Amino acid sequence: MSLIAANWKMHKTPKETEEYIKRFLEIYQPGEDREVLLCPPFTSLSVAHELLAGSDIKLGAQNCHYEKEGAFTGEISLKFLKELGCSYVIVGHSERRHLFGESDEMINRKLVACLEEGLRPILCVGETLEEREAGITFKVIENQIRLALSGIEEYTDNIDIAYEPVWAIGTGVPATPQDAVAVHRFIRDLLKTVNPEGEIGFRILYGGSVKPDNAQNFTKHREINGFLVGGASLKPESFVEIVNAF
Ligand code: PEP
């Protein structure tokens, strides 16, 4: 089953979330073999949870803390997210890594916590432009995945991966489908090596400037099991078009 996820980042107040979801539900049609996920800001989760009740659309968070509770000012734990109806969490988004200094070790702890709490993490990985130009894309991706999965290698069926080249996020310049497919194949083989007993229960999503007019270039390829969409998910009409590309 493919997964099409909307990452709203720091956009949409609770009121704007309400308007979005009402419109989205008017124009969205559930599909047989796809799962749709909205990841609004924390402050909009409550209203989103209420409005999505009775639909098949899933709710997720954009980040989490790995402790259950305690003296962690400004942080949000998985226990809180669960109560607000979240079943997914985006972990290690490139903006968290590069703007907020999230380390591979923190990302690993977040994944461990997600598995313990029963929320499904979407682990984001991706190379910078400099790394791509230096020819070390696969090395970077392998390193990010091995460190993120350290000690939890046998749980590859309980997570999804989003391949998001940093240079493609929010730039309007997506990876070519061929480049994305090559990295997706690499990730799939790597996860099989990391967990030979696994049943390929993970999905590998592509993210980075996916728009309604380029989505179908990616969905043609069986290696691409879904999308993580930023900018183009902010309008219900364009997100629905992307969903319908699957
Ligand atoms: C993202 O935020 O994960 C993303 C891929 O953003 P955009 O679609 O805007 O490039």
mmCIF file of C-alpha atoms and ligand atoms in Angstrom:
data_model
loop_
_atom_site.group_PDB
_atom_site.id
_atom_site.type_symbol
_atom_site.label_atom_id
_atom_site.label_comp_id
_atom_site.label_asym_id
_atom_site.label_seq_id
_atom_site.Cartn_x
_atom_site.Cartn_y
_atom_site.Cartn_z
ATOM 1 C CA MET A 1 0.000 0.000 0.000
ATOM 2 C CA SER A 2 1.485 3.366 -0.966
ATOM 3 C CA LEU A 3 1.721 6.239 1.516
ATOM 4 C CA ILE A 4 1.212 9.863 0.546
ATOM 5 C CA ALA A 5 2.098 12.179 3.399
ATOM 6 C CA ALA A 6 1.627 15.922 3.765
ATOM 7 C CA ASN A 7 4.243 17.781 5.806
ATOM 8 C CA TRP A 8 2.793 21.210 6.501
ATOM 9 C CA LYS A 9 5.882 22.347 8.412
ATOM 10 C CA MET A 10 5.207 25.602 10.320
ATOM 11 C CA HIS A 11 2.070 26.453 8.366
ATOM 12 C CA LYS A 12 -1.615 26.634 9.268
ATOM 13 C CA THR A 13 -3.254 27.743 12.475
ATOM 14 C CA PRO A 14 -6.025 25.586 13.952
ATOM 15 C CA LYS A 15 -8.596 27.751 12.091
ATOM 16 C CA GLU A 16 -6.741 27.341 8.788
ATOM 17 C CA THR A 17 -6.436 23.631 9.469
ATOM 18 C CA GLU A 18 -10.185 23.394 9.896
ATOM 19 C CA GLU A 19 -10.780 25.169 6.557
ATOM 20 C CA TYR A 20 -8.243 22.947 4.821
ATOM 21 C CA ILE A 21 -9.620 19.652 6.124
ATOM 22 C CA LYS A 22 -13.240 20.560 5.374
ATOM 23 C CA ARG A 23 -12.283 21.337 1.785
ATOM 24 C CA PHE A 24 -9.991 18.314 1.506
ATOM 25 C CA LEU A 25 -12.766 15.966 2.619
ATOM 26 C CA GLU A 26 -15.063 17.432 -0.056
ATOM 27 C CA ILE A 27 -12.692 16.651 -2.901
ATOM 28 C CA TYR A 28 -10.764 13.589 -1.647
ATOM 29 C CA GLN A 29 -11.718 10.076 -2.667
ATOM 30 C CA PRO A 30 -10.308 7.105 -0.787
ATOM 31 C CA GLY A 31 -8.269 4.765 -2.971
ATOM 32 C CA GLU A 32 -7.914 1.003 -2.723
ATOM 33 C CA ASP A 33 -4.231 0.664 -2.269
ATOM 34 C CA ARG A 34 -3.045 3.910 -0.742
ATOM 35 C CA GLU A 35 -2.830 5.551 2.624
ATOM 36 C CA VAL A 36 -3.060 9.320 3.055
ATOM 37 C CA LEU A 37 -1.435 11.089 5.967
ATOM 38 C CA LEU A 38 -1.611 14.687 7.190
ATOM 39 C CA CYS A 39 1.153 16.042 9.441
ATOM 40 C CA PRO A 40 0.058 19.476 10.660
ATOM 41 C CA PRO A 41 1.839 21.490 13.359
ATOM 42 C CA PHE A 42 1.356 20.227 16.936
ATOM 43 C CA THR A 43 -1.117 23.024 17.675
ATOM 44 C CA SER A 44 -3.447 21.824 14.903
ATOM 45 C CA LEU A 45 -3.446 18.131 15.803
ATOM 46 C CA SER A 46 -6.452 18.367 18.079
ATOM 47 C CA VAL A 47 -8.756 20.013 15.533
ATOM 48 C CA ALA A 48 -7.436 17.733 12.784
ATOM 49 C CA HIS A 49 -8.130 14.674 14.924
ATOM 50 C CA GLU A 50 -11.751 15.726 15.440
ATOM 51 C CA LEU A 51 -12.366 16.552 11.796
ATOM 52 C CA LEU A 52 -10.734 13.408 10.418
ATOM 53 C CA ALA A 53 -12.741 11.078 12.651
ATOM 54 C CA GLY A 54 -14.690 8.690 10.451
ATOM 55 C CA SER A 55 -12.392 9.197 7.440
ATOM 56 C CA ASP A 56 -9.555 6.895 6.420
ATOM 57 C CA ILE A 57 -7.021 9.737 6.517
ATOM 58 C CA LYS A 58 -4.241 9.244 9.033
ATOM 59 C CA LEU A 59 -2.753 11.848 11.315
ATOM 60 C CA GLY A 60 0.927 12.279 12.081
ATOM 61 C CA ALA A 61 3.338 14.626 13.835
ATOM 62 C CA GLN A 62 6.360 16.352 12.332
ATOM 63 C CA ASN A 63 8.659 15.612 15.259
ATOM 64 C CA CYS A 64 8.676 14.185 18.764
ATOM 65 C CA HIS A 65 10.793 13.877 21.864
ATOM 66 C CA TYR A 66 12.054 10.479 22.920
ATOM 67 C CA GLU A 67 11.259 10.727 26.631
ATOM 68 C CA LYS A 68 7.727 10.049 27.866
ATOM 69 C CA GLU A 69 7.541 13.175 30.053
ATOM 70 C CA GLY A 70 9.692 15.331 32.282
ATOM 71 C CA ALA A 71 11.725 18.519 32.397
ATOM 72 C CA PHE A 72 12.077 19.040 28.635
ATOM 73 C CA THR A 73 10.751 22.552 28.066
ATOM 74 C CA GLY A 74 9.120 23.005 24.693
ATOM 75 C CA GLU A 75 9.161 19.324 23.755
ATOM 76 C CA ILE A 76 6.283 16.999 22.883
ATOM 77 C CA SER A 77 6.281 13.307 23.710
ATOM 78 C CA LEU A 78 4.783 10.381 21.855
ATOM 79 C CA LYS A 79 2.371 9.797 24.701
ATOM 80 C CA PHE A 80 0.796 13.218 23.972
ATOM 81 C CA LEU A 81 0.752 12.563 20.242
ATOM 82 C CA LYS A 82 -0.988 9.241 20.665
ATOM 83 C CA GLU A 83 -3.769 10.822 22.666
ATOM 84 C CA LEU A 84 -4.278 13.309 19.827
ATOM 85 C CA GLY A 85 -4.794 10.518 17.340
ATOM 86 C CA CYS A 86 -1.374 10.379 15.727
ATOM 87 C CA SER A 87 -0.287 7.071 14.286
ATOM 88 C CA TYR A 88 2.800 8.365 12.420
ATOM 89 C CA VAL A 89 5.746 10.624 13.226
ATOM 90 C CA ILE A 90 8.219 12.196 10.815
ATOM 91 C CA VAL A 91 11.686 11.662 12.280
ATOM 92 C CA GLY A 92 14.945 13.288 11.201
ATOM 93 C CA HIS A 93 13.536 15.647 8.592
ATOM 94 C CA SER A 94 16.358 17.549 6.909
ATOM 95 C CA GLU A 95 15.144 20.813 8.482
ATOM 96 C CA ARG A 96 15.426 19.192 11.929
ATOM 97 C CA ARG A 97 18.904 17.907 11.102
ATOM 98 C CA HIS A 98 20.259 21.074 9.502
ATOM 99 C CA LEU A 99 18.393 23.941 11.202
ATOM 100 C CA PHE A 100 17.988 22.450 14.664
ATOM 101 C CA GLY A 101 21.112 20.329 14.935
ATOM 102 C CA GLU A 102 19.403 16.988 15.305
ATOM 103 C CA SER A 103 22.064 14.306 15.437
ATOM 104 C CA ASP A 104 21.929 10.729 14.214
ATOM 105 C CA GLU A 105 21.985 9.666 17.850
ATOM 106 C CA MET A 106 18.883 11.736 18.672
ATOM 107 C CA ILE A 107 17.152 10.371 15.598
ATOM 108 C CA ASN A 108 17.957 6.841 16.733
ATOM 109 C CA ARG A 109 16.494 7.536 20.176
ATOM 110 C CA LYS A 110 13.339 8.949 18.592
ATOM 111 C CA LEU A 111 12.938 5.835 16.446
ATOM 112 C CA VAL A 112 13.374 3.599 19.486
ATOM 113 C CA ALA A 113 10.709 5.626 21.327
ATOM 114 C CA CYS A 114 8.304 5.447 18.361
ATOM 115 C CA LEU A 115 8.657 1.665 18.221
ATOM 116 C CA GLU A 116 8.092 1.393 21.960
ATOM 117 C CA GLU A 117 4.964 3.561 21.819
ATOM 118 C CA GLY A 118 3.623 1.903 18.689
ATOM 119 C CA LEU A 119 3.700 4.946 16.401
ATOM 120 C CA ARG A 120 5.096 4.380 12.941
ATOM 121 C CA PRO A 121 8.102 6.547 12.190
ATOM 122 C CA ILE A 122 8.903 7.961 8.773
ATOM 123 C CA LEU A 123 12.678 8.247 8.840
ATOM 124 C CA CYS A 124 13.956 10.992 6.531
ATOM 125 C CA VAL A 125 17.338 10.652 4.880
ATOM 126 C CA GLY A 126 19.028 12.561 2.089
ATOM 127 C CA GLU A 127 22.267 14.014 0.832
ATOM 128 C CA THR A 128 23.225 17.679 0.417
ATOM 129 C CA LEU A 129 24.214 19.087 -2.968
ATOM 130 C CA GLU A 130 27.885 19.077 -1.970
ATOM 131 C CA GLU A 131 27.644 15.406 -1.013
ATOM 132 C CA ARG A 132 25.944 14.536 -4.305
ATOM 133 C CA GLU A 133 28.554 16.442 -6.270
ATOM 134 C CA ALA A 134 31.310 14.711 -4.323
ATOM 135 C CA GLY A 135 29.842 11.359 -5.408
ATOM 136 C CA ILE A 136 29.112 10.178 -1.866
ATOM 137 C CA THR A 137 25.284 10.064 -1.980
ATOM 138 C CA PHE A 138 25.021 6.327 -1.282
ATOM 139 C CA LYS A 139 27.609 6.499 1.479
ATOM 140 C CA VAL A 140 25.736 9.329 3.195
ATOM 141 C CA ILE A 141 22.389 7.542 2.948
ATOM 142 C CA GLU A 142 23.878 4.301 4.221
ATOM 143 C CA ASN A 143 25.456 6.059 7.160
ATOM 144 C CA GLN A 144 22.226 7.872 8.089
ATOM 145 C CA ILE A 145 20.208 4.653 7.923
ATOM 146 C CA ARG A 146 22.688 2.467 9.793
ATOM 147 C CA LEU A 147 23.030 5.015 12.615
ATOM 148 C CA ALA A 148 19.273 5.614 12.810
ATOM 149 C CA LEU A 149 18.589 1.873 13.027
ATOM 150 C CA SER A 150 21.388 1.082 15.425
ATOM 151 C CA GLY A 151 20.135 -1.538 17.898
ATOM 152 C CA ILE A 152 16.690 -1.747 16.250
ATOM 153 C CA GLU A 153 17.736 -3.426 13.020
ATOM 154 C CA GLU A 154 15.094 -6.115 13.325
ATOM 155 C CA TYR A 155 12.272 -3.553 13.125
ATOM 156 C CA THR A 156 12.600 -2.508 9.499
ATOM 157 C CA ASP A 157 9.021 -3.653 8.856
ATOM 158 C CA ASN A 158 7.736 -1.146 11.410
ATOM 159 C CA ILE A 159 9.137 1.964 9.787
ATOM 160 C CA ASP A 160 8.955 3.836 6.508
ATOM 161 C CA ILE A 161 11.799 5.768 4.921
ATOM 162 C CA ALA A 162 11.544 9.052 3.061
ATOM 163 C CA TYR A 163 14.364 9.724 0.646
ATOM 164 C CA GLU A 164 14.569 13.493 0.502
ATOM 165 C CA PRO A 165 17.614 14.971 -1.220
ATOM 166 C CA VAL A 166 18.286 18.170 0.732
ATOM 167 C CA TRP A 167 18.845 20.160 -2.467
ATOM 168 C CA ALA A 168 15.374 19.221 -3.725
ATOM 169 C CA ILE A 169 13.388 20.218 -0.634
ATOM 170 C CA GLY A 170 11.475 23.431 -1.157
ATOM 171 C CA THR A 171 13.585 24.428 -4.158
ATOM 172 C CA GLY A 172 11.220 23.579 -7.000
ATOM 173 C CA VAL A 173 13.936 21.295 -8.406
ATOM 174 C CA PRO A 174 13.019 17.646 -7.827
ATOM 175 C CA ALA A 175 15.404 14.751 -8.303
ATOM 176 C CA THR A 176 14.994 13.048 -11.646
ATOM 177 C CA PRO A 177 12.856 9.927 -11.277
ATOM 178 C CA GLN A 178 15.914 7.909 -12.401
ATOM 179 C CA ASP A 179 18.096 9.328 -9.623
ATOM 180 C CA ALA A 180 15.327 8.762 -7.077
ATOM 181 C CA VAL A 181 14.814 5.187 -8.259
ATOM 182 C CA ALA A 182 18.538 4.450 -7.951
ATOM 183 C CA VAL A 183 18.582 5.639 -4.335
ATOM 184 C CA HIS A 184 15.319 3.834 -3.532
ATOM 185 C CA ARG A 185 16.800 0.568 -4.838
ATOM 186 C CA PHE A 186 19.905 1.157 -2.793
ATOM 187 C CA ILE A 187 17.831 1.768 0.365
ATOM 188 C CA ARG A 188 15.727 -1.316 -0.232
ATOM 189 C CA ASP A 189 18.806 -3.505 -0.639
ATOM 190 C CA LEU A 190 20.408 -1.935 2.412
ATOM 191 C CA LEU A 191 17.353 -2.616 4.584
ATOM 192 C CA LYS A 192 17.325 -6.196 3.371
ATOM 193 C CA THR A 193 20.965 -6.502 4.415
ATOM 194 C CA VAL A 194 20.343 -4.815 7.762
ATOM 195 C CA ASN A 195 17.425 -7.159 8.512
ATOM 196 C CA PRO A 196 17.625 -10.324 6.415
ATOM 197 C CA GLU A 197 14.611 -11.758 8.274
ATOM 198 C CA GLY A 198 12.418 -8.751 7.392
ATOM 199 C CA GLU A 199 9.432 -9.058 5.102
ATOM 200 C CA ILE A 200 9.830 -5.776 3.204
ATOM 201 C CA GLY A 201 7.061 -4.240 5.287
ATOM 202 C CA PHE A 202 8.672 -0.820 4.918
ATOM 203 C CA ARG A 203 7.848 1.722 2.251
ATOM 204 C CA ILE A 204 10.297 4.087 0.620
ATOM 205 C CA LEU A 205 8.811 7.496 -0.137
ATOM 206 C CA TYR A 206 10.286 10.191 -2.310
ATOM 207 C CA GLY A 207 10.233 13.817 -1.119
ATOM 208 C CA GLY A 208 11.549 17.009 -2.666
ATOM 209 C CA SER A 209 9.526 19.433 -4.778
ATOM 210 C CA VAL A 210 6.801 16.941 -5.683
ATOM 211 C CA LYS A 211 4.022 18.868 -7.463
ATOM 212 C CA PRO A 212 0.818 17.873 -9.243
ATOM 213 C CA ASP A 213 2.556 18.259 -12.608
ATOM 214 C CA ASN A 214 5.544 16.028 -11.840
ATOM 215 C CA ALA A 215 4.012 13.418 -9.498
ATOM 216 C CA GLN A 216 3.205 10.955 -12.257
ATOM 217 C CA ASN A 217 6.811 10.863 -13.426
ATOM 218 C CA PHE A 218 7.593 9.199 -10.100
ATOM 219 C CA THR A 219 4.528 7.024 -9.580
ATOM 220 C CA LYS A 220 5.317 5.101 -12.787
ATOM 221 C CA HIS A 221 8.194 3.446 -10.958
ATOM 222 C CA ARG A 222 7.438 0.552 -8.640
ATOM 223 C CA GLU A 223 10.432 1.479 -6.454
ATOM 224 C CA ILE A 224 8.612 4.643 -5.365
ATOM 225 C CA ASN A 225 6.109 3.636 -2.711
ATOM 226 C CA GLY A 226 4.785 7.079 -1.859
ATOM 227 C CA PHE A 227 5.595 10.735 -1.330
ATOM 228 C CA LEU A 228 6.398 13.119 1.466
ATOM 229 C CA VAL A 229 5.094 16.448 0.216
ATOM 230 C CA GLY A 230 5.830 19.871 1.678
ATOM 231 C CA GLY A 231 4.827 23.004 -0.244
ATOM 232 C CA ALA A 232 2.363 21.348 -2.618
ATOM 233 C CA SER A 233 0.451 19.810 0.290
ATOM 234 C CA LEU A 234 -0.591 23.215 1.614
ATOM 235 C CA LYS A 235 -3.485 23.543 -0.824
ATOM 236 C CA PRO A 236 -6.121 20.796 -0.617
ATOM 237 C CA GLU A 237 -6.593 20.823 -4.405
ATOM 238 C CA SER A 238 -2.945 20.263 -5.229
ATOM 239 C CA PHE A 239 -2.469 17.633 -2.519
ATOM 240 C CA VAL A 240 -5.501 15.717 -3.790
ATOM 241 C CA GLU A 241 -4.012 15.750 -7.297
ATOM 242 C CA ILE A 242 -0.779 14.298 -5.939
ATOM 243 C CA VAL A 243 -2.685 11.646 -3.976
ATOM 244 C CA ASN A 244 -4.564 10.724 -7.128
ATOM 245 C CA ALA A 245 -1.304 10.174 -8.996
ATOM 246 C CA PHE A 246 -1.068 6.882 -7.047
HETATM 247 C C1 PEP B 1 9.369 18.208 2.814
HETATM 248 O O1 PEP B 1 9.111 19.117 3.566
HETATM 249 O O2 PEP B 1 9.582 17.094 3.277
HETATM 250 C C2 PEP B 1 9.407 18.469 1.369
HETATM 251 C C3 PEP B 1 9.694 17.494 0.561
HETATM 252 O O3 PEP B 1 9.116 19.745 0.960
HETATM 253 P P1 PEP B 1 8.781 20.195 -0.557
HETATM 254 O O4 PEP B 1 7.752 19.251 -1.101
HETATM 255 O O5 PEP B 1 8.242 21.596 -0.411
HETATM 256 O O6 PEP B 1 10.041 20.144 -1.336
#
